[in-house]
C-alpha atoms as one frame of an Amber mdcrd trajectory, in Angstrom:
protein
   0.000   0.000   0.000   1.380   3.392  -0.899   2.304   5.733   1.931   0.371
   9.006   2.125   2.238  12.135   1.045   2.312  13.475   4.610   4.252  10.391
   5.726   6.813  11.022   2.990   7.353  14.609   4.124   5.624  16.172   1.099
   2.566  18.383   1.105  -0.011  17.175  -1.391  -3.376  18.206  -2.660  -5.272
  15.777  -4.864  -3.969  16.292  -8.411  -1.083  18.481  -7.248   2.434  17.643
  -6.054   4.656  19.785  -3.840   7.678  20.945  -5.831   9.449  22.953  -3.099
  10.185  26.692  -2.822  10.455  28.517  -6.124  10.717  32.168  -7.192  11.283
  33.283  -3.569   7.795  32.131  -2.676   7.211  31.020   0.894   4.740  28.355
  -0.128   6.525  27.002  -3.169   5.118  26.067  -6.513   2.224  23.703  -6.958
   1.867  22.093 -10.352  -0.314  19.351 -11.727   1.073  15.854 -11.433   2.073
  13.869 -14.516  -0.578  11.127 -14.236  -4.301  11.283 -14.661  -6.810   8.468
 -14.238  -8.802   7.806 -17.373 -12.524   7.544 -16.563 -13.725   6.642 -20.048
 -14.960   3.314 -21.357 -14.682   2.143 -24.941 -17.968   2.152 -26.811 -18.869
  -0.043 -29.790 -20.360   1.145 -33.073 -23.852   0.362 -31.767 -23.282   2.490
 -28.638 -22.810  -0.469 -26.286 -20.064  -0.245 -23.648 -17.171  -2.673 -24.125
 -15.921  -4.588 -21.077 -12.275  -5.036 -20.064 -12.250  -8.404 -21.847 -13.456
  -6.811 -25.075 -16.923  -8.358 -24.826 -19.393  -6.675 -27.150 -22.505  -8.217
 -28.700 -23.594  -7.927 -32.338 -26.729  -5.958 -33.077 -28.883  -9.105 -33.475
 -27.190 -11.304 -30.845 -29.695 -13.291 -28.729 -27.639 -12.623 -25.575 -28.705
  -8.963 -25.680 -32.182 -10.013 -24.502 -31.075  -9.588 -20.857 -30.520  -5.860
 -21.507 -33.976  -5.173 -23.011 -35.467  -2.093 -21.363 -32.229  -1.182 -19.588
 -28.652  -0.313 -20.358 -25.681  -2.662 -19.990 -23.695  -1.717 -16.879 -19.904
  -1.941 -17.119 -17.505  -1.368 -14.230 -15.300   1.458 -15.500 -12.495   0.848
 -12.987 -10.705  -2.170 -14.434  -8.478  -3.930 -11.889  -5.513  -4.078 -14.275
  -5.507  -0.275 -14.529  -5.823   0.222 -10.758  -2.912  -2.154 -10.071  -0.778
  -0.366 -12.648  -1.201   2.933 -10.752   0.258   1.570  -7.494   3.947   2.342
  -6.916   6.483  -0.479  -6.541   7.615  -1.118  -2.967  11.207  -2.239  -2.452
  12.336  -4.156   0.607  15.615  -5.424   2.032  13.845  -8.261   3.846  12.918
 -11.580   2.260   9.550 -11.704   4.061   7.166  -8.738   4.107   3.658  -8.359
   5.445   0.520  -6.393   4.666  -1.957  -5.598   7.421  -4.763  -4.753   5.000
  -5.078  -1.135   6.041  -6.917  -1.955   9.256 -10.538  -1.315  10.079 -13.627
  -3.048   8.812 -12.716  -2.534   5.146  -9.250  -4.098   5.450  -8.162  -7.722
   5.313  -6.290  -9.982   7.761  -2.515  -9.702   7.959  -0.819 -11.487   5.060
   2.847 -12.507   4.841   4.493 -12.503   1.409   7.650 -14.490   0.622   9.754
 -12.619  -1.896  12.129 -13.983  -4.511  15.606 -12.576  -4.981  16.333 -11.223
  -8.452  19.543  -9.422  -9.400  20.585  -8.537  -5.827  17.198  -6.967  -5.179
  13.995  -8.293  -3.650  10.825  -7.631  -5.586   7.181  -8.718  -5.590
């Protein structure tokens, strides 16, 4: 899990990253960060949303009967994209653990055995 900006000693506002003092300003310069989450979903020629697996039905496909009178709902936050946004954590230990973030929305503590690759441990 990524550490919050305050824990890293940087002041952050969502969408902005602290760049340090600049132009004799006491507060420093805030600029937009380099990444942006894409909230769009691909749409087929017929106007139907395409899922992360590329599933789209033809205009006369019998499987479209379950969407009669309503629109097909597609989760726009694909897991592969969310995982890609997480930073890589490096460790000097061979065994690391994750406590799940705590609270009711977390998960039990999990221990992860790492493999050694090129004098560095990664997972």
